[in-house]
Amino acid sequence: MNKIKKKDIRSFSLKKLEIFFQSIGEEVFRAKQVYKWLWQKGVPSFEKMTNIPKSLRVSLNENFFINNILIYKQQKSKDGTIKNSVKLHDGLIVESVIIPSKKRITACVSSQVGCSLDCSFCATSLLKRMRNLNSDEIFDQVVSISKQSKIYLNRPLTNIVFMGMGEPLLNYKNVIEAIKKITSNDGLGLSPRRITLSTSGIPKMIKKLADDRVKFKLAVSLHSARQSIREKIMPFSKNFPIEDLIESLKYWNNITNKVLTLEYIVWEGINDKVEDINSLIDFCKEVPSKVNLIQYNSIGNLKFKRASKEKVIEYKNSLEEVKIPVSIRISRGKDIDAACGQLANK
Ligand code: SAH
């Protein structure tokens, strides 16, 4: 007897599942039932699909496998942040974080194992990129956090940020597919307005977001609006000059009509001069933005030192003077290496 080569059932769309059920002489509505088990309830085996007849469960098990992630370690910060170490089917590991606050519960998810970019202040860049996550591996991080949120915090997940490991716009197709599932009524039904994708700034892909009319929010890790400085701290940006970034963001803003968020760390001696502040203001005048001044979390690179509180306040005041919305972000989960830029599978 020929052994059937099992397929990953979660690579099947609902339509494709329906065709499969038809082909084996089953009722088409079973496809939707199975799809719900996979995408709404996130069950790890066919056994658990209790409204599916036993014989069909056996046949599904012969034809398919469910490619699940495994949360193999959790760490809890004293500020309530929880970090998940997530083992993938091939043994590689990524991290995702649950960040509770008074009003929200935010999931911070990863899009790649490691990262191909070379931001020298970010711990993930030290790992190099090993592979893209599949859309289901991205979706699973969210499902898992959504369950944990109810169990540990007794509140539902409210927001998602693509600010974990990796560059989401370099894994475009899978990230978009995962977001489709997260927002679809057959998935988690979360509003796209509650999702923010953060990119280090890949102009071509930012234009694609606009062309694809995506509904979620966009954040760009700018850190300097001066090309010469940005190139030093984010060397990949040599290939993506700031003028191209601005042009792509104008294009995105024209089509989506949305306000961009800029993530910006202020470092001593790197981007703390009046000239740096003025360049940021010029940038915001070209592309309507609000600025999040984020705290630098040390990753042991001696070149980078967090700027003083006074300097950060000077930045804030200068932006406010010209009516650019700005806030200072305090990092969460630092004691468990779960804060911005610290995810590195230690
Ligand atoms: N690659 C995407 C997604 C990662 S988001 C991006 O760059 O936007 C992670 C955010 O944390 C980015 O804004 C990044 O610039 C920031 N970050 C990286 N290292 C950091 C550090 N050591 N301290 C504080 N923020 C950091």
XYZ file of C-alpha atoms and ligand atoms in Angstrom:
372
model
C 0.000 0.000 0.000
C 1.261 3.468 -0.867
C 1.832 5.665 2.149
C -0.051 8.962 1.760
C 2.222 11.985 2.048
C 0.481 14.067 4.670
C -0.161 17.717 3.896
C -0.201 20.726 6.192
C -3.957 21.281 6.542
C -3.459 24.890 7.544
C -1.932 25.708 4.196
C -5.421 25.004 2.771
C -7.877 27.846 2.196
C -11.519 27.257 3.080
C -12.284 26.836 -0.629
C -9.523 24.254 -1.036
C -10.788 22.334 2.003
C -14.299 22.322 0.535
C -12.951 20.854 -2.684
C -11.088 18.212 -0.689
C -14.226 17.211 1.234
C -16.198 16.987 -1.998
C -13.480 14.815 -3.529
C -13.781 12.252 -0.732
C -17.584 12.265 -0.879
C -18.136 14.232 2.333
C -20.595 17.044 2.991
C -19.138 20.454 2.051
C -20.231 22.093 5.341
C -17.674 19.918 7.153
C -14.964 22.114 5.620
C -16.241 25.141 7.503
C -16.472 23.173 10.747
C -12.898 21.957 10.426
C -11.734 25.442 9.413
C -13.263 26.855 12.594
C -11.487 24.279 14.743
C -8.223 25.179 13.073
C -8.509 28.934 12.987
C -10.887 29.971 15.757
C -10.201 27.361 18.399
C -6.659 26.500 17.378
C -6.886 22.800 18.328
C -3.629 20.810 18.074
C -5.172 17.541 16.755
C -8.111 16.168 14.732
C -9.089 14.125 17.821
C -10.292 17.335 19.472
C -12.754 18.223 16.671
C -15.699 16.816 18.564
C -18.484 17.710 16.119
C -16.722 15.835 13.308
C -17.631 12.126 12.976
C -14.931 9.774 14.227
C -14.395 8.123 10.824
C -13.813 11.501 9.195
C -11.368 12.494 11.931
C -9.406 9.310 11.210
C -9.391 10.028 7.503
C -8.244 13.623 8.092
C -5.440 12.321 10.261
C -4.337 10.024 7.448
C -4.219 12.852 4.933
C -3.048 15.846 6.948
C -0.974 17.091 9.840
C -1.574 20.213 11.940
C 1.538 22.340 12.034
C 1.239 23.779 15.536
C 3.541 25.958 17.532
C 4.532 25.043 21.061
C 4.912 27.555 23.882
C 7.759 25.862 25.702
C 8.785 28.607 28.087
C 7.088 31.611 29.671
C 8.649 34.390 31.705
C 6.713 36.958 33.662
C 8.005 40.458 34.322
C 7.302 42.300 37.537
C 5.330 44.841 35.465
C 2.937 42.107 34.240
C 4.461 41.623 30.785
C 4.724 37.956 29.757
C 7.251 36.634 27.254
C 6.569 33.414 25.362
C 9.359 31.372 23.831
C 7.708 29.702 20.880
C 9.082 26.501 19.391
C 8.290 25.970 15.705
C 7.797 22.608 14.000
C 11.460 22.541 12.880
C 12.801 23.303 16.337
C 13.592 26.986 15.660
C 12.469 29.483 18.258
C 10.855 32.921 18.166
C 9.496 35.102 20.919
C 6.201 36.886 21.432
C 5.113 39.157 24.243
C 1.866 40.003 26.055
C 1.769 43.559 27.300
C -1.124 44.384 29.637
C -2.049 47.957 30.469
C -5.112 49.537 32.069
C -7.007 49.923 28.823
C -5.446 47.335 26.527
C -3.873 43.968 26.199
C -1.345 44.053 23.399
C 0.276 41.099 21.655
C 3.715 41.787 20.230
C 4.431 39.124 17.616
C 7.389 38.010 15.506
C 7.362 37.694 11.723
C 10.749 36.076 11.051
C 13.214 33.824 12.853
C 16.055 36.303 13.349
C 16.331 39.297 11.006
C 18.223 40.053 7.812
C 18.592 43.741 8.642
C 21.542 45.103 10.535
C 20.272 47.742 12.984
C 23.261 47.785 15.292
C 21.252 48.701 18.414
C 18.834 45.753 18.146
C 19.452 42.337 19.724
C 17.468 40.501 17.038
C 19.877 41.665 14.316
C 22.639 39.650 15.993
C 20.750 36.441 15.167
C 20.715 36.921 11.369
C 17.686 35.802 9.447
C 17.049 32.066 9.505
C 13.671 31.908 7.828
C 10.315 33.575 7.371
C 7.447 32.473 9.563
C 4.463 30.880 7.797
C 1.203 32.738 8.069
C -0.113 30.113 10.483
C 2.944 30.432 12.723
C 2.261 34.162 12.952
C -1.455 33.616 13.486
C -0.770 30.979 16.171
C 1.250 33.395 18.275
C -1.810 35.632 18.341
C -4.256 32.790 19.091
C -2.036 31.604 21.904
C -1.747 35.090 23.396
C -5.484 35.578 23.044
C -6.046 32.395 25.098
C -3.419 33.336 27.687
C -4.947 36.781 28.013
C -8.271 35.263 29.028
C -6.694 32.706 31.370
C -4.098 34.865 33.137
C -5.601 38.325 32.889
C -9.279 37.623 32.589
C -9.547 40.126 29.750
C -9.599 39.725 25.970
C -6.698 40.614 23.716
C -7.344 44.074 22.248
C -4.332 45.053 20.101
C -1.570 43.528 18.027
C 1.781 45.014 17.104
C 4.218 43.491 14.633
C 7.170 44.633 16.698
C 8.689 41.298 17.648
C 11.540 39.600 15.828
C 12.068 40.215 12.127
C 11.118 42.707 9.434
C 7.441 42.129 8.575
C 7.655 43.818 5.171
C 10.324 41.321 4.104
C 7.827 38.528 4.793
C 4.988 40.412 3.148
C 2.775 37.643 1.823
C 2.674 35.599 5.027
C 2.184 38.627 7.275
C -0.724 39.856 5.152
C -2.260 36.394 5.120
C -1.960 36.126 8.908
C -3.577 39.557 9.336
C -6.416 38.465 7.049
C -7.066 35.513 9.357
C -6.744 37.613 12.498
C -9.305 40.099 11.179
C -11.680 37.721 9.415
C -14.852 36.574 11.104
C -13.779 32.985 10.522
C -10.601 33.805 12.454
C -10.409 36.129 15.445
C -12.555 38.947 14.096
C -10.221 41.651 15.413
C -10.536 45.098 13.815
C -7.570 46.041 11.572
C -7.547 49.408 13.323
C -6.183 47.560 16.351
C -3.214 46.192 14.453
C 0.053 48.063 13.882
C 2.779 46.866 11.571
C 6.195 48.287 12.341
C 8.841 48.466 9.637
C 12.379 49.676 9.524
C 11.350 51.379 6.262
C 11.365 49.460 2.977
C 9.983 52.008 0.446
C 8.862 49.566 -2.244
C 6.878 47.499 0.235
C 5.338 50.573 1.878
C 3.948 51.495 -1.548
C 2.650 47.971 -1.899
C 0.772 48.314 1.408
C -0.942 51.357 -0.061
C -1.674 49.643 -3.384
C -3.158 46.681 -1.507
C -5.387 49.093 0.461
C -4.548 47.510 3.814
C -6.567 48.800 6.747
C -4.117 48.331 9.603
C -1.814 51.033 11.003
C 1.768 51.638 10.025
C 4.768 52.564 12.153
C 8.268 53.307 10.869
C 11.393 52.902 12.993
C 13.050 56.122 11.910
C 15.545 56.912 14.712
C 17.110 59.597 12.533
C 15.766 61.733 9.706
C 19.305 62.407 8.488
C 20.593 59.973 5.892
C 24.223 60.163 7.083
C 23.260 59.212 10.663
C 20.653 56.639 9.733
C 23.157 54.814 7.549
C 25.510 54.494 10.479
C 23.011 52.971 12.883
C 20.933 51.069 10.312
C 23.473 50.262 7.561
C 20.889 48.584 5.275
C 19.338 52.028 4.800
C 22.212 52.917 2.421
C 20.069 51.139 -0.144
C 16.925 53.018 0.866
C 17.746 56.739 0.958
C 15.555 58.882 3.167
C 14.107 60.693 0.103
C 12.785 57.358 -1.189
C 11.342 56.579 2.234
C 9.601 59.970 2.331
C 8.300 59.521 -1.188
C 6.847 56.081 -0.358
C 5.240 57.384 2.831
C 3.652 60.314 1.001
C 2.254 57.827 -1.481
C 0.944 55.657 1.380
C -0.566 58.675 3.138
C -2.226 59.943 -0.055
C -3.955 56.640 -0.630
C -4.794 55.609 2.949
C -5.302 59.018 4.522
C -3.791 57.636 7.718
C -1.356 59.257 10.116
C 1.963 57.474 10.396
C 3.645 56.626 13.693
C 7.390 57.186 13.932
C 9.424 55.226 16.430
C 12.421 57.193 17.547
C 15.153 56.465 20.089
C 17.351 59.363 21.247
C 20.975 58.404 21.916
C 23.675 60.520 23.463
C 26.095 61.858 20.860
C 24.304 60.169 17.946
C 21.070 62.032 17.297
C 20.813 64.549 20.116
C 21.703 67.774 18.283
C 19.393 70.638 17.285
C 20.056 69.654 13.681
C 18.648 66.175 14.421
C 15.484 67.604 15.945
C 15.025 69.980 13.018
C 15.431 67.181 10.490
C 12.765 65.172 12.313
C 10.437 68.185 12.251
C 11.041 68.607 8.492
C 10.290 64.913 8.007
C 6.978 65.227 9.891
C 6.041 68.266 7.833
C 6.395 66.211 4.678
C 4.597 63.128 6.011
C 1.862 63.654 8.641
C 3.162 61.672 11.621
C 2.980 61.287 15.342
C 6.224 60.546 17.110
C 6.827 57.949 19.804
C 10.056 58.668 21.620
C 11.065 55.218 22.842
C 13.563 54.398 25.536
C 16.739 52.650 24.473
C 17.185 49.268 26.143
C 20.839 48.459 26.349
C 21.986 45.345 24.522
C 25.582 45.729 25.609
C 26.851 47.691 22.584
C 28.944 50.466 24.103
C 28.431 52.793 21.123
C 24.851 53.381 22.202
C 23.920 55.259 25.340
C 20.410 56.405 26.158
C 20.138 60.220 26.039
C 19.324 62.086 29.245
C 15.742 62.732 30.312
C 16.300 66.451 29.687
C 17.342 65.775 26.096
C 14.269 63.629 25.441
C 12.066 66.348 26.914
C 13.799 68.907 24.677
C 12.877 66.739 21.689
C 9.290 66.496 22.928
C 8.943 70.239 23.535
C 10.422 71.126 20.144
C 7.947 68.843 18.372
C 5.020 70.132 20.412
C 5.938 73.711 19.617
C 5.245 73.029 15.960
C 2.125 70.980 16.784
C 3.516 67.543 15.991
C 1.860 64.934 18.247
C 4.487 63.253 20.398
C 4.625 60.892 23.359
C 7.386 59.370 25.457
C 7.134 55.578 25.693
C 8.359 53.706 28.713
C 9.557 50.212 27.863
C 7.853 47.210 29.418
C 9.262 43.824 30.376
C 12.920 44.873 30.596
C 13.710 42.515 33.497
C 12.892 39.481 31.331
C 14.478 40.804 28.092
C 11.035 41.283 26.559
C 11.288 45.007 25.797
C 11.758 46.618 22.356
C 14.911 45.381 20.702
C 15.713 42.757 23.335
C 14.155 39.683 21.704
C 17.019 37.354 20.929
C 16.240 33.849 22.220
C 18.673 34.121 25.100
N 11.872 45.327 11.982
C 10.729 46.072 12.394
C 9.988 45.395 13.516
C 10.729 45.361 14.842
S 9.931 46.475 15.878
C 11.124 47.493 12.727
O 12.317 47.772 12.731
O 10.256 48.340 12.934
C 11.016 46.696 17.163
C 11.155 48.165 17.534
O 12.106 48.252 18.609
C 11.727 48.983 16.409
O 11.203 50.277 16.435
C 13.189 49.021 16.752
O 13.853 50.066 16.134
C 13.139 49.141 18.256
N 14.370 48.720 18.907
C 15.313 47.895 18.429
N 16.303 47.757 19.329
C 15.960 48.498 20.385
C 16.573 48.737 21.657
N 17.724 48.164 21.982
N 15.939 49.543 22.529
C 14.746 50.100 22.203
N 14.121 49.902 21.041
C 14.723 49.116 20.136
